[in-house]
PDB file of C-alpha atoms and ligand atoms in Angstrom:
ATOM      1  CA  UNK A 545      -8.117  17.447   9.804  1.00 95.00           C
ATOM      2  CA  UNK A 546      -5.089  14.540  10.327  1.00 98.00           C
ATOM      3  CA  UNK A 547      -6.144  10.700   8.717  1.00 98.00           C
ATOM      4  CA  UNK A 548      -4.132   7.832  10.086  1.00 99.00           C
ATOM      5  CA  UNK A 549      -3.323   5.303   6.599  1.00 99.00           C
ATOM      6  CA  UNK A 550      -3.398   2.163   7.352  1.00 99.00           C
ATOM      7  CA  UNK A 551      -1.630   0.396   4.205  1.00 99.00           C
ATOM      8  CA  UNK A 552      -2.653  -2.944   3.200  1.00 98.00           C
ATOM      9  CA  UNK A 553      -1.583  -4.606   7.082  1.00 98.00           C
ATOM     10  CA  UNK A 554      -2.941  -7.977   5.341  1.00 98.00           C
ATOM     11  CA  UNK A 555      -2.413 -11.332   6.289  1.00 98.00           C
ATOM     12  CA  UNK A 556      -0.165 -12.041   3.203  1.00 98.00           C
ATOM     13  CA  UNK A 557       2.206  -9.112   3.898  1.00 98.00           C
ATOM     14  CA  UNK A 558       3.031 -11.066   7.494  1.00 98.00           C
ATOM     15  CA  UNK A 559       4.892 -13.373   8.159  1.00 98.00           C
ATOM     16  CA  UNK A 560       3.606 -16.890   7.493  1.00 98.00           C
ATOM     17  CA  UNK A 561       1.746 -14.887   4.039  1.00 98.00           C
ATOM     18  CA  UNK A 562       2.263 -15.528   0.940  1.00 98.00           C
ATOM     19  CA  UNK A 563       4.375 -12.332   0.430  1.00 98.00           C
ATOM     20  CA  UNK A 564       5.599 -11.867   3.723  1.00 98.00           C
ATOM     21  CA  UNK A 565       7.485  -9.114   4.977  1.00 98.00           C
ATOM     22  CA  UNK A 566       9.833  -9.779   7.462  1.00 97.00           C
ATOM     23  CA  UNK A 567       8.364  -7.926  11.124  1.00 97.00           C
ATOM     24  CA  UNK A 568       5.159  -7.196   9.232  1.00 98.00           C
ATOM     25  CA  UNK A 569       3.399  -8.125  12.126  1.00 98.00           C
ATOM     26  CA  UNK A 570       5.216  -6.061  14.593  1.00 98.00           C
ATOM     27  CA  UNK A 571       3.800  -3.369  13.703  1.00 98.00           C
ATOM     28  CA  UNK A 572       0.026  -3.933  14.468  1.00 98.00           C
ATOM     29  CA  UNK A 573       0.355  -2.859  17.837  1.00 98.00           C
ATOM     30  CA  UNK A 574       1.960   0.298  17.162  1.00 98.00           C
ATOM     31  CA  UNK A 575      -0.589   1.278  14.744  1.00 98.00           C
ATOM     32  CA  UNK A 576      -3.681   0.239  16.735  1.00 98.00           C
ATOM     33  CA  UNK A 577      -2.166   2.615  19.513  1.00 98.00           C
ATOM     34  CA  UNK A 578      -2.186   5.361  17.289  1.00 98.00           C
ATOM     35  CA  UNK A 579      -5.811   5.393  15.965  1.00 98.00           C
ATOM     36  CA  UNK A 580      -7.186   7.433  18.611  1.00 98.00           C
ATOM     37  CA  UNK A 581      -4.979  10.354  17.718  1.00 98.00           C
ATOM     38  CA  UNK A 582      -6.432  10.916  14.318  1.00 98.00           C
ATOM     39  CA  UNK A 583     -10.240  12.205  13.624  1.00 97.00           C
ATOM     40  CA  UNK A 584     -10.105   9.849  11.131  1.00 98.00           C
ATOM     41  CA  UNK A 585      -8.509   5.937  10.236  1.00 98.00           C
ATOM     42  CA  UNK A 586      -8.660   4.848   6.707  1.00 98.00           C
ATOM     43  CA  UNK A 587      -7.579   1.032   6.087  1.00 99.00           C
ATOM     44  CA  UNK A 588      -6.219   0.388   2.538  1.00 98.00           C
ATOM     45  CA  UNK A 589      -6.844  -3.564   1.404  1.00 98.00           C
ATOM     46  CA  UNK A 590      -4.874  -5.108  -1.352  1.00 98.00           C
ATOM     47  CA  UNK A 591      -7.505  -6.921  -3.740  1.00 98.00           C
ATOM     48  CA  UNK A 592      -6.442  -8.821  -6.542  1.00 98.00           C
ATOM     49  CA  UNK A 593      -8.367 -10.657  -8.759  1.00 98.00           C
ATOM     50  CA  UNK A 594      -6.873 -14.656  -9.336  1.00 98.00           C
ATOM     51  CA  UNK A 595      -4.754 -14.455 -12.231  1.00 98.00           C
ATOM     52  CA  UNK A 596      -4.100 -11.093 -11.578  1.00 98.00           C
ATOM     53  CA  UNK A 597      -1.189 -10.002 -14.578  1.00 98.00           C
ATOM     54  CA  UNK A 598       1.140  -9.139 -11.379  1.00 98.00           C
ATOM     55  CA  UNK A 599       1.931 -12.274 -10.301  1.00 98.00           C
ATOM     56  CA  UNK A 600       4.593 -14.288 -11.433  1.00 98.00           C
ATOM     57  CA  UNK A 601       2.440 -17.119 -12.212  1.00 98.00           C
ATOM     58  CA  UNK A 602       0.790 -16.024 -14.883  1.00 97.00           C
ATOM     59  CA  UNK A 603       3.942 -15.593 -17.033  1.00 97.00           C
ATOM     60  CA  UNK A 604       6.020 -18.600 -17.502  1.00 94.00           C
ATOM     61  CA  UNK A 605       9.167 -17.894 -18.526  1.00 95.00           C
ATOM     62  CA  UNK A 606       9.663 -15.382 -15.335  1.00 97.00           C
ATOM     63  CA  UNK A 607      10.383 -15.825 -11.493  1.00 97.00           C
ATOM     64  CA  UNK A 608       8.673 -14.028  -8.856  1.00 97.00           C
ATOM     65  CA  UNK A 609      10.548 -10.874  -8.229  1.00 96.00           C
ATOM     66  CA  UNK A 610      11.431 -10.197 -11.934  1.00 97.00           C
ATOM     67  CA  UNK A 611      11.022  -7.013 -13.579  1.00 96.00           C
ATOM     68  CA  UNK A 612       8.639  -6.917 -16.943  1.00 97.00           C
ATOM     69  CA  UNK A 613       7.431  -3.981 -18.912  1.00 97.00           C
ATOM     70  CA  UNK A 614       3.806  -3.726 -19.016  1.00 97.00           C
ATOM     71  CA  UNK A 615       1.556  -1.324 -20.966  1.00 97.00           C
ATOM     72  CA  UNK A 616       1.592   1.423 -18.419  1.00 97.00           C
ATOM     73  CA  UNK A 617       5.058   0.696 -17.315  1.00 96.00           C
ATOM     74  CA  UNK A 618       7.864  -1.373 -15.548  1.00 95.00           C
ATOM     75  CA  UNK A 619       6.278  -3.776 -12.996  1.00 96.00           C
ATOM     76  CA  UNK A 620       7.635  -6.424 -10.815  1.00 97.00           C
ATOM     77  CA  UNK A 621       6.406 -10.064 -10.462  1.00 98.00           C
ATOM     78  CA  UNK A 622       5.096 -11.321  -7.406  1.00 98.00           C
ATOM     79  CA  UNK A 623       4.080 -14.493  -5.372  1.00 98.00           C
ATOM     80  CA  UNK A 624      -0.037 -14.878  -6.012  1.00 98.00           C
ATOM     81  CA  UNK A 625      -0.572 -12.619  -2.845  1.00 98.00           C
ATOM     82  CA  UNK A 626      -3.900 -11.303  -1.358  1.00 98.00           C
ATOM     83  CA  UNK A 627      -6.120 -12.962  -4.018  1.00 98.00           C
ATOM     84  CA  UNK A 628      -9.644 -11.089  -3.339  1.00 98.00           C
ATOM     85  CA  UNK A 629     -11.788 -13.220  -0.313  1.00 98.00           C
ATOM     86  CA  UNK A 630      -8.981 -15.934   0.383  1.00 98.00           C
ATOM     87  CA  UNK A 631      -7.740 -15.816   4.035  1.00 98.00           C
ATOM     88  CA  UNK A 632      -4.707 -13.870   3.069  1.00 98.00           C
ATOM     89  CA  UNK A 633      -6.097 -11.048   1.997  1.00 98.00           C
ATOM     90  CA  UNK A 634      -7.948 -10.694   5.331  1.00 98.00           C
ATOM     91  CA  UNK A 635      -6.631  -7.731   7.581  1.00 98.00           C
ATOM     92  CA  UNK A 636      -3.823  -9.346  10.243  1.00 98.00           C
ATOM     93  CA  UNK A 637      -6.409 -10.433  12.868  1.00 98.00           C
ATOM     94  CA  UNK A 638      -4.974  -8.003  15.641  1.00 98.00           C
ATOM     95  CA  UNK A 639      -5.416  -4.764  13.496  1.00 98.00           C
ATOM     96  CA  UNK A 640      -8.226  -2.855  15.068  1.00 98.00           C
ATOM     97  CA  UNK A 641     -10.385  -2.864  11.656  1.00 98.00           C
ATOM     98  CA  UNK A 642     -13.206  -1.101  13.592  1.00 98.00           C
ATOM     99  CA  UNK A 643     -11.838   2.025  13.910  1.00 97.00           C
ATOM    100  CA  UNK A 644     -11.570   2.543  10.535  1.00 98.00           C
ATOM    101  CA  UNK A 645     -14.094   5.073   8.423  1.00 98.00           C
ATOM    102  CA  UNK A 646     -13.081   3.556   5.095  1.00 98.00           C
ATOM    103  CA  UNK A 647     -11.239   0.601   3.422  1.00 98.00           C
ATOM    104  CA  UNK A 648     -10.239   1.334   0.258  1.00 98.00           C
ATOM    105  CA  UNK A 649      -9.397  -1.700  -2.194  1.00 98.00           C
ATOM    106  CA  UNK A 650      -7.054  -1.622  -4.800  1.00 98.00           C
ATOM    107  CA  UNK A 651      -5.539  -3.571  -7.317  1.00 98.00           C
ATOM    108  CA  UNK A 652      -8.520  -5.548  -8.475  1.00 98.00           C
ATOM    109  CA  UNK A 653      -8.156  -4.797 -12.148  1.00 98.00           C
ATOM    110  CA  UNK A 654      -6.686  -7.994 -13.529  1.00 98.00           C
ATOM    111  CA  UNK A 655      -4.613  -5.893 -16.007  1.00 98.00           C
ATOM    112  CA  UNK A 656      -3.070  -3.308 -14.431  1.00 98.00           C
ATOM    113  CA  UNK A 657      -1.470  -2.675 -10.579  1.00 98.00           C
ATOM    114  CA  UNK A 658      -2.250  -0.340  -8.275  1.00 98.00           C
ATOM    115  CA  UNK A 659       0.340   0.315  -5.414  1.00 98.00           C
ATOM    116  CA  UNK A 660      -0.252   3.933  -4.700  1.00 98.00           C
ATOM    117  CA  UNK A 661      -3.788   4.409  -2.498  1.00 98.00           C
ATOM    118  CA  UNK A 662      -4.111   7.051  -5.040  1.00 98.00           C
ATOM    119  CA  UNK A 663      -3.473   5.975  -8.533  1.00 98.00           C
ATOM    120  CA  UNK A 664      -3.403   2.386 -10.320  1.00 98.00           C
ATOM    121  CA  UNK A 665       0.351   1.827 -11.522  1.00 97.00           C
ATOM    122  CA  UNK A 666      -0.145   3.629 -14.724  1.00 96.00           C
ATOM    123  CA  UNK A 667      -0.198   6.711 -11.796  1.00 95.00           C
ATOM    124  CA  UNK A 668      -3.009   8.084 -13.305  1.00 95.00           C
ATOM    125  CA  UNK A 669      -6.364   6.189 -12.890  1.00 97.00           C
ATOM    126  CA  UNK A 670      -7.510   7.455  -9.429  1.00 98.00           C
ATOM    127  CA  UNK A 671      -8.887   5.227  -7.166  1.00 98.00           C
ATOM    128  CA  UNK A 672     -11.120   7.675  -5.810  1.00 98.00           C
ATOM    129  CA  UNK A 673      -9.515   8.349  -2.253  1.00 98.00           C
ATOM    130  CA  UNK A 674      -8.636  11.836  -2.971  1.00 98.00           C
ATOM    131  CA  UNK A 675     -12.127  12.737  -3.485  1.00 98.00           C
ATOM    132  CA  UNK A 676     -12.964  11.322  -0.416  1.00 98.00           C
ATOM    133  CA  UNK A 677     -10.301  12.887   1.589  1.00 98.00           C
ATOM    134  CA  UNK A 678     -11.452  16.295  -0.127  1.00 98.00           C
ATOM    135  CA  UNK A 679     -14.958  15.792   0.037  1.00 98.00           C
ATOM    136  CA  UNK A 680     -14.194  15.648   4.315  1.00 98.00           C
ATOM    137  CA  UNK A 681     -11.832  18.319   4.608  1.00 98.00           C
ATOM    138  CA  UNK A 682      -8.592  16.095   5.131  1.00 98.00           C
ATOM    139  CA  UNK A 683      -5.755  17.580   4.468  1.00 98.00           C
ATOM    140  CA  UNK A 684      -2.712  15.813   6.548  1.00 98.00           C
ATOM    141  CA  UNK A 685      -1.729  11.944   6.261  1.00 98.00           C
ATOM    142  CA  UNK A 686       0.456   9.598   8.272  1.00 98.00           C
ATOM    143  CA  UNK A 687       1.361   6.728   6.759  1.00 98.00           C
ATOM    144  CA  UNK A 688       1.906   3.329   7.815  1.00 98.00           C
ATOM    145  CA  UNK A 689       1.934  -0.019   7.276  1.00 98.00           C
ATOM    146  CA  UNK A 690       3.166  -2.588   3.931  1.00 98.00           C
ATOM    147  CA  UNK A 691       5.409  -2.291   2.264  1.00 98.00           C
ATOM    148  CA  UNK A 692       7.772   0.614   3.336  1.00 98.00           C
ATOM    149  CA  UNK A 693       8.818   0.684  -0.319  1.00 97.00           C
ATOM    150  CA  UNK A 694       6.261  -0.126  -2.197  1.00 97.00           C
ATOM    151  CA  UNK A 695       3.017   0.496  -1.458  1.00 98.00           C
ATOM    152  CA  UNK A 696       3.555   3.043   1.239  1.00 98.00           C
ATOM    153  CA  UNK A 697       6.197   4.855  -0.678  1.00 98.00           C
ATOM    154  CA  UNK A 698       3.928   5.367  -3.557  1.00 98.00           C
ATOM    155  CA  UNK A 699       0.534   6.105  -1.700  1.00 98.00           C
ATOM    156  CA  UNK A 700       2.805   8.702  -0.184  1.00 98.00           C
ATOM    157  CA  UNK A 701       4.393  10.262  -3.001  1.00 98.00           C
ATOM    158  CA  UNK A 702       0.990  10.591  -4.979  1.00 98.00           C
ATOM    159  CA  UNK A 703      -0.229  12.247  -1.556  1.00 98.00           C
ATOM    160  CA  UNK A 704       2.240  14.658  -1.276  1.00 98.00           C
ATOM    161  CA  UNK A 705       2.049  15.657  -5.294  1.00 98.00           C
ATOM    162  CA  UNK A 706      -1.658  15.640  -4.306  1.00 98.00           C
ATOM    163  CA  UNK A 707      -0.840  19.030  -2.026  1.00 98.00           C
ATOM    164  CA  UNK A 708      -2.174  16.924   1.326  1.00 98.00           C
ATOM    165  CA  UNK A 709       0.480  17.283   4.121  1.00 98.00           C
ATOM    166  CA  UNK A 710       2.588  13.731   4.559  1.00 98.00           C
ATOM    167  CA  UNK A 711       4.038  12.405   7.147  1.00 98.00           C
ATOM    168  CA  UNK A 712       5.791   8.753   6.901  1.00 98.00           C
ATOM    169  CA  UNK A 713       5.925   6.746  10.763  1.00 98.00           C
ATOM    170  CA  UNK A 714       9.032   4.876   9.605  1.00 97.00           C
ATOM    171  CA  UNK A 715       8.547   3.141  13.183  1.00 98.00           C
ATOM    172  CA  UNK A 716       4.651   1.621  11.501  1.00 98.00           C
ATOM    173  CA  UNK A 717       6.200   0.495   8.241  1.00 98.00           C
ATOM    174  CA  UNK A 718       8.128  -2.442   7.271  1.00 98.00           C
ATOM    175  CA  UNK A 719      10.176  -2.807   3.962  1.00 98.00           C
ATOM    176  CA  UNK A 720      10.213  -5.850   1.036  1.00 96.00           C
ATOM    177  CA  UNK A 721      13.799  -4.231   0.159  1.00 95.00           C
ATOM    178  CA  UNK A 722      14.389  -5.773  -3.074  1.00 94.00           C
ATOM    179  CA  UNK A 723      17.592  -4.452  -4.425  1.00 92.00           C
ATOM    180  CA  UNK A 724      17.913  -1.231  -2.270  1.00 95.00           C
ATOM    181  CA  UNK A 725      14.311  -0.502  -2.679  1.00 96.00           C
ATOM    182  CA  UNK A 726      14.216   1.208   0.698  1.00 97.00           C
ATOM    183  CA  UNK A 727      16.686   3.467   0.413  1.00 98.00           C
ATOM    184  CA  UNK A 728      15.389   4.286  -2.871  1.00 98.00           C
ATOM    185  CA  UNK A 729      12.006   4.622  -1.653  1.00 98.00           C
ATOM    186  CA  UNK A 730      12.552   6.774   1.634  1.00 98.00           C
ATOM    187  CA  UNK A 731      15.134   9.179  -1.260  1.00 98.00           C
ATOM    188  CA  UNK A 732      12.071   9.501  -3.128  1.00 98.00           C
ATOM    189  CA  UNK A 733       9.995  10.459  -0.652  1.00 98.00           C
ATOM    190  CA  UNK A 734      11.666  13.105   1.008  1.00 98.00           C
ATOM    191  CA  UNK A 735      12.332  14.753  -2.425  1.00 98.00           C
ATOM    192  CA  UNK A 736       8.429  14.910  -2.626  1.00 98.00           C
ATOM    193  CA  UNK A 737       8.598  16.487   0.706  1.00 98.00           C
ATOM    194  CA  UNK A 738       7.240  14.117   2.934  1.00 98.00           C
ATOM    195  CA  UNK A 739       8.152  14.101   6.327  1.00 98.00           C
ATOM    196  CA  UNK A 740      10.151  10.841   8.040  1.00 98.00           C
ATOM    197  CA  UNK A 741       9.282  11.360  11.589  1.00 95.00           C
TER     198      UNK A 741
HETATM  199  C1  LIG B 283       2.464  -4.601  -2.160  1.00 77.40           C
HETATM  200  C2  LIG B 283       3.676  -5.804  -3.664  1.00 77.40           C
HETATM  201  C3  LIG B 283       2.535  -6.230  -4.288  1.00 77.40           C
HETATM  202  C4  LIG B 283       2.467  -3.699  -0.969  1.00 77.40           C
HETATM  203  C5  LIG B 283       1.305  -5.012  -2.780  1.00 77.40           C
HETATM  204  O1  LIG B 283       1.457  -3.651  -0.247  1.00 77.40           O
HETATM  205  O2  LIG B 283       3.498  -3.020  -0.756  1.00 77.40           O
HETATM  206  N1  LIG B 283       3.652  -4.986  -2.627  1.00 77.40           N
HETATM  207  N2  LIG B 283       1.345  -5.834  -3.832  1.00 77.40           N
HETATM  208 ZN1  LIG B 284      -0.393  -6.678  -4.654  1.00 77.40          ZN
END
């Protein structure tokens, strides 16, 4: 049984958003064309507390984009993005929420991050979705959506070290690219063996 992941298409990650990633939008169509391939759509949501310790504004002396060592590891400092009920964190308004079976919300423990659809940043407290996926007998992913590099790359390398059969649409995702984070990211993915179709 094939799932279609939908990763966090939020308003925020568009452009106009608060963290927006250039084309975000462009992909909506794409992806809502797609749904009725898969037996089953899941729709990740990014959900972070105000305050949360990711974004920049909670430390002073750093910038958004900035690289800081937390507890459970490096993390990098963003814009306040998808703060949990504000408009932004709202699913783009053309994204065809209704097909989906589950949204899955992440990231709203103020301390820690959670990029992966899998695992909070520390990469080991689950979020629950591979129980779900088990419990229903789903065993290959696409992936799509935000960002190609971050949260993407890392719901799809916990999925493939997971055992579940990945496939990224690089067509349905759209990159941040800080630094040569793509290139990074897509490297890392196809060493877990996920497909780039
Ligand atoms: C994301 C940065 C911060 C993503 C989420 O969805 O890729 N990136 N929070
Ligand atoms: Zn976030």
């Amino acid at each position: 049984m094939q799932a279609l992941i939908v990763i966090d298409m939020q308003r925020d990650f568009c452009p106009g958003g608060a963290l927006a990633v250039s084309g975000g939008d462009e992909i909506v169509p794409g992806i809502n064309a797609l749904m009725p391939e898969f037996a089953s759509v899941i729709l990740t949501q990014d959900w972070h507390p105000a305050g949360h310790s990711s974004f920049a504004s909670g430390h002073p002396d750093r910038a958004p984009y900035d690289l800081i060592d937390m507890p459970y590891g490096p993390q990098v400092l963003w814009p306040d993005h998808c703060v949990q009920g504000s408009i932004g964190a709202g699913f783009h308004p053309d994204l065809e929420t209704d097909r989906a079976d589950l949204i899955l919300r992440k990231g709203f423990r103020a301390e820690i991050d959670s990029y992966s659809a899998f695992f909070e940043n520390d990469r080991k407290t689950p979020t629950g979705l591979d129980g779900y996926l088990r419990a229903r007998g789903i065993t290959a992913l696409t992936m799509t959506g935000l960002a190609t590099d971050f949260c993407v790359n890392f719901s799809a390398v916990d999925a493939a070290r997971l055992g579940y059969s990945v496939t990224l649409h690089q067509d349905l995702c759209c990159a941040i690219d800080l630094d040569g984070s793509l290139i990074t990211a897509l490297e890392a993915m196809e060493a877990e063996g996920v497909t780039l179709a």
